[in-house]
Coordinates of C-alpha atoms in Angstrom, one line a residue:
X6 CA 118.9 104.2 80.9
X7 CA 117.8 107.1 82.6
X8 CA 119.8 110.2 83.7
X9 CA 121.8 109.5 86.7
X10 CA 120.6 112.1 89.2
X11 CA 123.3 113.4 92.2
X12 CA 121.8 114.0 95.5
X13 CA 122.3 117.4 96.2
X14 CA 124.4 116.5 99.6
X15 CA 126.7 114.4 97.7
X16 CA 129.6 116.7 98.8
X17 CA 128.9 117.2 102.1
X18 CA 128.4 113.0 102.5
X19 CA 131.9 112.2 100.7
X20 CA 133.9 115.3 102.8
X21 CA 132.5 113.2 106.2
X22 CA 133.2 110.0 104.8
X23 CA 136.6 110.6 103.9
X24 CA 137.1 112.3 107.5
X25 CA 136.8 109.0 109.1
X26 CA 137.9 107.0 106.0
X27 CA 141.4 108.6 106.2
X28 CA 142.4 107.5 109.6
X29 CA 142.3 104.1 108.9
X30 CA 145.8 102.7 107.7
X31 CA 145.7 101.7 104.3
X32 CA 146.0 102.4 100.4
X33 CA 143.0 104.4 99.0
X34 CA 143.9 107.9 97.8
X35 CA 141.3 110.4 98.8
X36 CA 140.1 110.5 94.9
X37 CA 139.9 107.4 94.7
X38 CA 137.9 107.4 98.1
X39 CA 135.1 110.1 96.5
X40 CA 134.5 107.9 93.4
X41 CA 133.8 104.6 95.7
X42 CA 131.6 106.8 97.4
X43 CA 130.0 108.3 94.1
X44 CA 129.6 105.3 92.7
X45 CA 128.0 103.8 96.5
X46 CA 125.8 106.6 95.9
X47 CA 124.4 107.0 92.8
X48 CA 125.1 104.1 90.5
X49 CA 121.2 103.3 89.2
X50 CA 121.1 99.3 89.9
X51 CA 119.4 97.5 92.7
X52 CA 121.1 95.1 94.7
X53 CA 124.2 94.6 97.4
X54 CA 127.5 96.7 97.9
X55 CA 130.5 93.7 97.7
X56 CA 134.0 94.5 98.8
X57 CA 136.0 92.1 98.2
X58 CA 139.3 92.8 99.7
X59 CA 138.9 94.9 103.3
X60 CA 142.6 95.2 105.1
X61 CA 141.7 97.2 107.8
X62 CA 138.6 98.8 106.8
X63 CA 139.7 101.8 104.8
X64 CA 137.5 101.8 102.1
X65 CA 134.9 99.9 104.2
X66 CA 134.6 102.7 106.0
X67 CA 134.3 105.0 103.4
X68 CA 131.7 103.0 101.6
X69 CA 129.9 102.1 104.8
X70 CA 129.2 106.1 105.9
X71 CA 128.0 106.7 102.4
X72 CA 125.6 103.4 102.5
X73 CA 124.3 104.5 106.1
X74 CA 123.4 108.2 105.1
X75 CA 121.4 107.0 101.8
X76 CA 119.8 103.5 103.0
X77 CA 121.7 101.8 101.2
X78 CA 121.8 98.4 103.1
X79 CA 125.0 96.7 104.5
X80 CA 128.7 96.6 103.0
X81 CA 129.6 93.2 102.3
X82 CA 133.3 93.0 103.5
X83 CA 134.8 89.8 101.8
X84 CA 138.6 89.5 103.5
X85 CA 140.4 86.2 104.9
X86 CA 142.4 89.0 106.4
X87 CA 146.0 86.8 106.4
X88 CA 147.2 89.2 102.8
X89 CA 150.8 87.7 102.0
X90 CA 151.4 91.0 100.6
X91 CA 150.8 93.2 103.1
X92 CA 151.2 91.4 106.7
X93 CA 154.8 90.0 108.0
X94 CA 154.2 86.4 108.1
X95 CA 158.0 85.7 108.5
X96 CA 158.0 87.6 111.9
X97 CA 154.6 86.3 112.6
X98 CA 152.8 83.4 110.9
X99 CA 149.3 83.7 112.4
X100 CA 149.7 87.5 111.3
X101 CA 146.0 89.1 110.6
X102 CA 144.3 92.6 109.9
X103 CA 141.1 91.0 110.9
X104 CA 141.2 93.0 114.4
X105 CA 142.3 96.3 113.6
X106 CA 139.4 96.0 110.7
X107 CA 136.7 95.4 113.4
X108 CA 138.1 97.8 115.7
X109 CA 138.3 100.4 112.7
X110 CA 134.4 99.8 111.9
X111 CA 134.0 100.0 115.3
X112 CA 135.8 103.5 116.1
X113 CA 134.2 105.3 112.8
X114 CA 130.8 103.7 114.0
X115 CA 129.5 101.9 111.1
X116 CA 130.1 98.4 112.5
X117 CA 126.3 97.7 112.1
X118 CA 126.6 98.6 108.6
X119 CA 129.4 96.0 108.0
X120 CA 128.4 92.3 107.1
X121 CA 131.9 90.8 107.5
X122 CA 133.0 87.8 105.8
X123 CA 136.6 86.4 107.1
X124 CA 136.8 84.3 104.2
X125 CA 138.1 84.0 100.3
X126 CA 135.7 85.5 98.0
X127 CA 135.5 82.1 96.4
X128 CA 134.2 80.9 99.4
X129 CA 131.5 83.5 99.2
X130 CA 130.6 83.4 95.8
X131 CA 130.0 79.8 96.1
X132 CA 126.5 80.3 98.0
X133 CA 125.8 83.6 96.9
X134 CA 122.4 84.8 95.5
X135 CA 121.5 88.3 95.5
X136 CA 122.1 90.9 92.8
X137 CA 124.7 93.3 93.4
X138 CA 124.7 96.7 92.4
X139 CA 128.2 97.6 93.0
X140 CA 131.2 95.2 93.4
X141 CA 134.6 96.3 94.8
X142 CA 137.7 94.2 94.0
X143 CA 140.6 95.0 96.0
X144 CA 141.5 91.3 96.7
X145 CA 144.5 89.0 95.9
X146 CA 146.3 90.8 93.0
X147 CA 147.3 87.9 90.8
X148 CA 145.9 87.2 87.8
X149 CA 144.3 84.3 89.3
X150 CA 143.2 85.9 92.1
X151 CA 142.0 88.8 90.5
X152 CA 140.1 86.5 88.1
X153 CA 138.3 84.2 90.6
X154 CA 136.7 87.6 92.5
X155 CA 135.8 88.9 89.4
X156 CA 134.6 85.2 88.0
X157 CA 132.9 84.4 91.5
X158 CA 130.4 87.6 92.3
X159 CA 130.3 88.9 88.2
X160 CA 127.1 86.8 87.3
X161 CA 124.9 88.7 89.9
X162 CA 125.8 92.1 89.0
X163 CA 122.7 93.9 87.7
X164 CA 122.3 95.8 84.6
X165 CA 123.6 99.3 85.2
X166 CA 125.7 98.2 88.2
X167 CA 129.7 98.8 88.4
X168 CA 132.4 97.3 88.7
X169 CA 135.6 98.6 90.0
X170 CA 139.1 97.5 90.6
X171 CA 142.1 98.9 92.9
X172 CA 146.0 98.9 91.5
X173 CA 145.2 98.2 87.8
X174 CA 147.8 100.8 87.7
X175 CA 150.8 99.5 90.0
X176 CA 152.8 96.3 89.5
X177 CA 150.2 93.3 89.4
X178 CA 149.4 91.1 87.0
X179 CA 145.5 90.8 87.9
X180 CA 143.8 93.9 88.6
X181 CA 145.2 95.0 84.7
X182 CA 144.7 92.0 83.0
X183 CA 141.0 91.2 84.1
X184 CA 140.0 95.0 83.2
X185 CA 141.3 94.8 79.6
X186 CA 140.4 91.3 79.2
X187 CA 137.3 90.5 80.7
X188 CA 135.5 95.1 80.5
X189 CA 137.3 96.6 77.9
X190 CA 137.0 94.0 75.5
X191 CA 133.4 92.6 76.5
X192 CA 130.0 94.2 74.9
X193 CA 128.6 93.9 78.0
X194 CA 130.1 97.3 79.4
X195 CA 129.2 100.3 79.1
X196 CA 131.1 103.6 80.0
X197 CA 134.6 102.6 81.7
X198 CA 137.5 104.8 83.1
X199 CA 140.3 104.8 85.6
X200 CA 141.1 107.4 88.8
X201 CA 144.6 106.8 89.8
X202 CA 144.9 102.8 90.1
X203 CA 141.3 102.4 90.2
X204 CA 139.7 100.9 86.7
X205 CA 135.7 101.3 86.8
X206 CA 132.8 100.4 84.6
X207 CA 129.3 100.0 84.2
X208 CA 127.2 96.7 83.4
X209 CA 125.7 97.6 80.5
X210 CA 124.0 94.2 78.9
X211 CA 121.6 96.0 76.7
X212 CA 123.5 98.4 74.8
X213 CA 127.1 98.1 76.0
X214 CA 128.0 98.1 72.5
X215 CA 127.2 101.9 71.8
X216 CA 130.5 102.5 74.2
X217 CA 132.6 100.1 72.4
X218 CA 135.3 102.7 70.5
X219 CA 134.9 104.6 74.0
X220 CA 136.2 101.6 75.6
X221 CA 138.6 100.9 72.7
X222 CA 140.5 103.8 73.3
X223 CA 141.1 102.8 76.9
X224 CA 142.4 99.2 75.9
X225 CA 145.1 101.3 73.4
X226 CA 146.6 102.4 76.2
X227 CA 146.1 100.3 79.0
X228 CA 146.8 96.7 77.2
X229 CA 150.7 98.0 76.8
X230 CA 151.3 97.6 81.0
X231 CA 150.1 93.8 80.8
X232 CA 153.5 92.6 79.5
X233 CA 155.5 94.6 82.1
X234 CA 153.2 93.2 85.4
X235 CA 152.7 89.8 83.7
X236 CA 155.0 87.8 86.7
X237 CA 154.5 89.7 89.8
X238 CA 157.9 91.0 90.1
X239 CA 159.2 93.9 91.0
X240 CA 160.4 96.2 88.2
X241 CA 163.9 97.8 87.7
X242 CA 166.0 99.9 85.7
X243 CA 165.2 100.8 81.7
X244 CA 162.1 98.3 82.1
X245 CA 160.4 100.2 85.4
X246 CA 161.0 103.3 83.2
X247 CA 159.3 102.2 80.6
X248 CA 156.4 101.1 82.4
X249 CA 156.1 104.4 83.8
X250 CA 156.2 106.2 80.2
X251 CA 153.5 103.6 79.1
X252 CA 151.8 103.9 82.2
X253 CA 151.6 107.8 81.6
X254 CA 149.2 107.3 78.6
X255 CA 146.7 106.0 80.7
X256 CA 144.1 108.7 81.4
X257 CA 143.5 108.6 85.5
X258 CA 143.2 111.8 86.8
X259 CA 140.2 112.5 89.7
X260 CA 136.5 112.1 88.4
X261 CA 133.8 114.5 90.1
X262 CA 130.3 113.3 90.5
X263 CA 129.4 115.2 87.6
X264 CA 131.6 114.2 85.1
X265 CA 131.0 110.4 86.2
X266 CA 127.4 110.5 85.6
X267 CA 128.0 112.3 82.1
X268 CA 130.2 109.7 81.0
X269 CA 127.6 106.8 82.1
X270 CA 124.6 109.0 80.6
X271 CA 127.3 109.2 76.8
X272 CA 129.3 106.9 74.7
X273 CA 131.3 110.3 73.8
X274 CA 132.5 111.1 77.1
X275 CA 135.2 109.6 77.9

């Protein structure tokens, strides 16, 4: 693979983005923010940008400015928008974010570069034929969930493409479990890390394998948190302690553009 080249207004792109990323309500850390918009930016595959998972826009938006400034084509915003986990369905049953996601787009003026999807991934992936270059997973955080996104838009990920996931970190039994199981431990990746709850890797078919004790040493310390997120629940006491100390081990501190392309470009950093 060649060397992953950073366009020279990288910073200047991912300072605006985040300005109107970070008034949309939401979850995504302003790290984690910058690496979506690295990777949107200068991950070396051809194909479609595929976010499943949208709320109300947050990191559409962020992914959306950084597609518009470097023609990168339409964000493909996969949300049935009725989350159990984070609308009031009790107080409301027709609860839905779907509104305040196209007025978001709207207001931050990248609704053209939106192709929304009110839908279930699985609904999505069921027709889908183009090759993605980066896919986003920041859907329904079960393990089944987690693996019918993943299992659904996988296939047409292109060789060098990435693929990230939100809240491997946190208290799901999904995001974790499909990262170890179905990246770390698969030949087909290549470099792979973590910025806070976000887990990332490349699609590395061809020679995947020279990363393998790179991604080894991730799955040491990341396949401990499985048993402690394995039913959902909320943890408590000496157990969410422990979690916390295991957690700890993880490496997940910010990535710069730099340092992201060096770890893609070497099997030694990581």
């Amino acid at each position: 693979m060649a060397a992953i080249e950073i366009p020279t207004d990288l910073d200047a792109v991912l300072d605006a983005a985040w300005a109107a990323a970070r008034k949309v309500p939401g979850y995504l850390m302003e790290d984690e923010a910058r690496l979506l918009g690295t990777i949107a930016a200068c991950v070396p595959a051809s194909g479609a940008i595929v976010e499943i998972g949208s709320f109300k826009g947050k990191s559409t938006v962020m992914l959306a400015k950084v597609a518009e400034h470097y023609g990168l084509g339409s964000i493909v915003a996969i949300d049935p928008h009725n989350s159990p986990e984070l609308l009031d369905h009790q107080v409301d049953p027709a609860a839905s974010s779907y509104k305040d996601f196209l007025r978001n787009i709207e207001t931050a003026g990248i609704a053209s570069q939106v192709e929304p999807h009110r839908a279930y991934s699985k609904d999505v992936s069921a027709g889908w034929n183009q090759p993605i270059r980066f896919l986003w997973i920041d859907g329904d955080h079960t393990y089944q969930g987690a693996k019918t996104d993943f299992d659904g838009f996988f296939p047409h990920v292109s060789p060098n493409g990435v693929v990230a996931i939100h809240d491997t970190l946190n208290v799901f039994s999904g995001p974790i479990r499909v990262f170890v199981e179905d990246i770390l431990r698969s030949n087909q990746f290549g470099a792979a890390g973590f910025c806070h709850s976000i887990a990332w890797s490349q699609f590395r078919p061809q020679d995947g394998c020279q990363f393998q004790e790179q991604r080894a040493r991730l799955e040491r310390v990341a396949a401990p948190l499985i048993p402690f997120v394995k039913d959902d629940k909320e943890l408590h006491g000496l157990t969410k302690l422990l979690f916390k100390l295991t957690r700890s081990r993880v490496p997940r501190s910010a990535v710069s553009p730099s340092k992201w392309a060096s770890m893609l470009n070497s099997p030694d950093k990581g």
